[in-house]
Coordinates of C-alpha atoms in Angstrom, one line a residue:
X14 CA 14.5 -58.7 -17.6
X15 CA 12.6 -56.8 -20.6
X16 CA 14.2 -54.5 -23.3
X17 CA 12.0 -51.7 -23.9
X18 CA 10.6 -53.4 -27.3
X19 CA 9.6 -56.5 -25.4
X20 CA 8.0 -54.6 -22.5
X21 CA 6.2 -52.7 -24.8
X22 CA 4.7 -55.8 -26.8
X23 CA 3.9 -57.3 -23.3
X24 CA 2.2 -54.4 -21.9
X25 CA 0.5 -53.7 -25.2
X26 CA 1.8 -49.8 -25.5
X27 CA 4.0 -48.3 -27.7
X28 CA 7.6 -47.8 -27.3
X29 CA 7.2 -43.8 -27.2
X30 CA 4.6 -44.3 -24.3
X31 CA 7.5 -46.2 -22.6
X32 CA 9.7 -43.4 -23.3
X33 CA 7.1 -40.8 -22.0
X34 CA 6.2 -42.6 -18.9
X35 CA 10.1 -43.1 -17.9
X36 CA 10.4 -39.3 -18.4
X37 CA 7.6 -38.6 -16.0
X38 CA 9.0 -41.2 -13.5
X39 CA 6.2 -43.5 -13.9
X40 CA 8.4 -46.4 -14.4
X41 CA 12.1 -46.6 -14.5
X42 CA 14.5 -49.1 -16.0
X43 CA 16.1 -51.7 -13.5
X44 CA 19.1 -51.5 -15.3
X45 CA 21.3 -51.3 -18.2
X46 CA 22.4 -54.0 -20.6
X47 CA 26.2 -54.4 -21.6
X48 CA 25.0 -52.7 -24.9
X49 CA 23.5 -50.1 -22.9
X50 CA 19.9 -50.9 -23.7
X51 CA 17.2 -50.4 -20.9
X52 CA 16.4 -53.1 -18.9
X53 CA 13.0 -53.5 -17.3
X54 CA 11.8 -55.8 -14.5
X55 CA 8.5 -57.8 -14.1
X56 CA 7.5 -55.1 -11.8
X57 CA 7.7 -52.6 -14.2
X58 CA 5.2 -54.6 -16.3
X59 CA 3.0 -55.0 -13.5
X60 CA 3.1 -51.0 -13.0
X61 CA 2.3 -50.6 -16.8
X62 CA -0.8 -52.6 -16.5
X63 CA -2.1 -50.9 -13.5
X64 CA -1.3 -47.5 -15.4
X65 CA -3.2 -48.8 -18.3
X66 CA -6.1 -49.8 -16.0
X67 CA -5.9 -46.6 -14.2
X68 CA -6.3 -44.6 -17.6
X69 CA -9.2 -46.4 -18.7
X70 CA -11.0 -45.5 -15.4
X71 CA -10.0 -41.7 -16.5
X72 CA -7.4 -41.0 -14.1
X73 CA -4.9 -38.3 -15.0
X74 CA -1.3 -39.1 -15.1
X75 CA -0.7 -37.2 -11.9
X76 CA -3.0 -39.1 -10.1
X77 CA -1.8 -42.2 -11.5
X78 CA 1.8 -41.1 -10.1
X79 CA 0.7 -40.3 -7.1
X80 CA -1.2 -43.7 -6.6
X81 CA 2.0 -45.6 -7.7
X82 CA 4.2 -43.7 -5.0
X83 CA 1.6 -45.0 -2.6
X84 CA 1.3 -48.5 -4.1
X85 CA 5.0 -49.1 -3.8
X86 CA 5.2 -48.7 -0.1
X87 CA 5.6 -51.9 1.7
X88 CA 4.7 -51.5 5.4
X89 CA 1.3 -52.5 6.7
X90 CA 0.4 -48.9 7.7
X91 CA 1.5 -47.8 4.0
X92 CA -0.7 -50.7 2.6
X93 CA -3.6 -49.2 4.4
X94 CA -2.7 -45.7 3.3
X95 CA -2.4 -46.9 0.0
X96 CA -5.6 -48.5 0.0
X97 CA -7.3 -45.4 1.4
X98 CA -5.7 -43.5 -1.2
X99 CA -6.9 -45.8 -4.1
X100 CA -10.4 -45.4 -2.4
X101 CA -10.3 -41.6 -2.2
X102 CA -9.1 -41.5 -6.0
X103 CA -11.7 -43.9 -7.0
X104 CA -14.2 -41.6 -5.3
X105 CA -12.7 -38.6 -6.8
X106 CA -13.4 -40.3 -10.2
X107 CA -17.2 -40.9 -9.3
X108 CA -17.3 -37.2 -8.3
X109 CA -16.1 -36.1 -11.7
X110 CA -18.4 -38.6 -13.6
X111 CA -21.4 -37.6 -11.4
X112 CA -20.4 -33.6 -12.1
X113 CA -20.5 -34.6 -16.0
X114 CA -23.9 -36.3 -15.5
X115 CA -25.6 -34.1 -13.2
X116 CA -26.7 -31.4 -15.9
X117 CA -27.8 -34.1 -18.3
X118 CA -30.0 -35.5 -15.4
X119 CA -31.4 -32.2 -14.4
X120 CA -32.5 -31.7 -17.8
X121 CA -34.6 -35.0 -17.7
X122 CA -38.6 -35.0 -17.7
X123 CA -39.4 -36.4 -14.5
X124 CA -40.9 -39.7 -16.4
X125 CA -37.5 -40.2 -18.1
X126 CA -35.5 -39.8 -14.7
X127 CA -38.2 -42.1 -13.1
X128 CA -37.3 -45.0 -15.9
X129 CA -33.8 -44.1 -15.7
X130 CA -33.4 -44.5 -12.1
X131 CA -35.8 -47.6 -12.0
X132 CA -33.0 -49.7 -13.8
X133 CA -30.5 -48.8 -11.0
X134 CA -29.8 -51.2 -8.0
X135 CA -30.7 -49.7 -4.7
X136 CA -27.1 -49.4 -3.8
X137 CA -26.1 -47.7 -7.3
X138 CA -29.2 -45.2 -6.5
X139 CA -28.0 -44.6 -2.9
X140 CA -24.3 -43.9 -4.1
X141 CA -25.5 -41.5 -6.7
X142 CA -27.8 -39.6 -4.2
X143 CA -25.0 -39.5 -1.8
X144 CA -22.5 -38.2 -4.1
X145 CA -25.0 -35.7 -5.5
X146 CA -25.6 -34.4 -1.8
X147 CA -21.9 -34.2 -1.3
X148 CA -21.4 -32.1 -4.5
X149 CA -24.1 -29.7 -3.6
X150 CA -22.9 -29.2 0.1
X151 CA -19.3 -28.8 -1.4
X152 CA -20.5 -26.0 -3.8
X153 CA -21.9 -24.1 -0.8
X154 CA -18.7 -24.1 1.1

């Protein structure tokens, strides 16, 4: 079990971040010590590492909270659901990034665009084209 300062050090976050995530319900103490210190488990450390990873991938705290709820489920069906949710969130992240890049790409001269796309793998180019197509269909609907 970790006291809050130990957990913060292990997860490489501030004490204030631990408090904030606790208030948001992203993490919770496992128990309290006889001195009334909050004690956190190894599972909480793993959750914090997952939160940090998702923050680096630009997920919002609401998206992270939803993902963690799904992640904590234990049945096979829930595990599949969690993986599909994670995939859906990843696709939403890609969609956001494509929306950010789309105006920049549209302003490129044909030669610049050709050089840019030449450096992409065929799979990456196909994914980008598919996302752009999906985004254009969604804007019509």
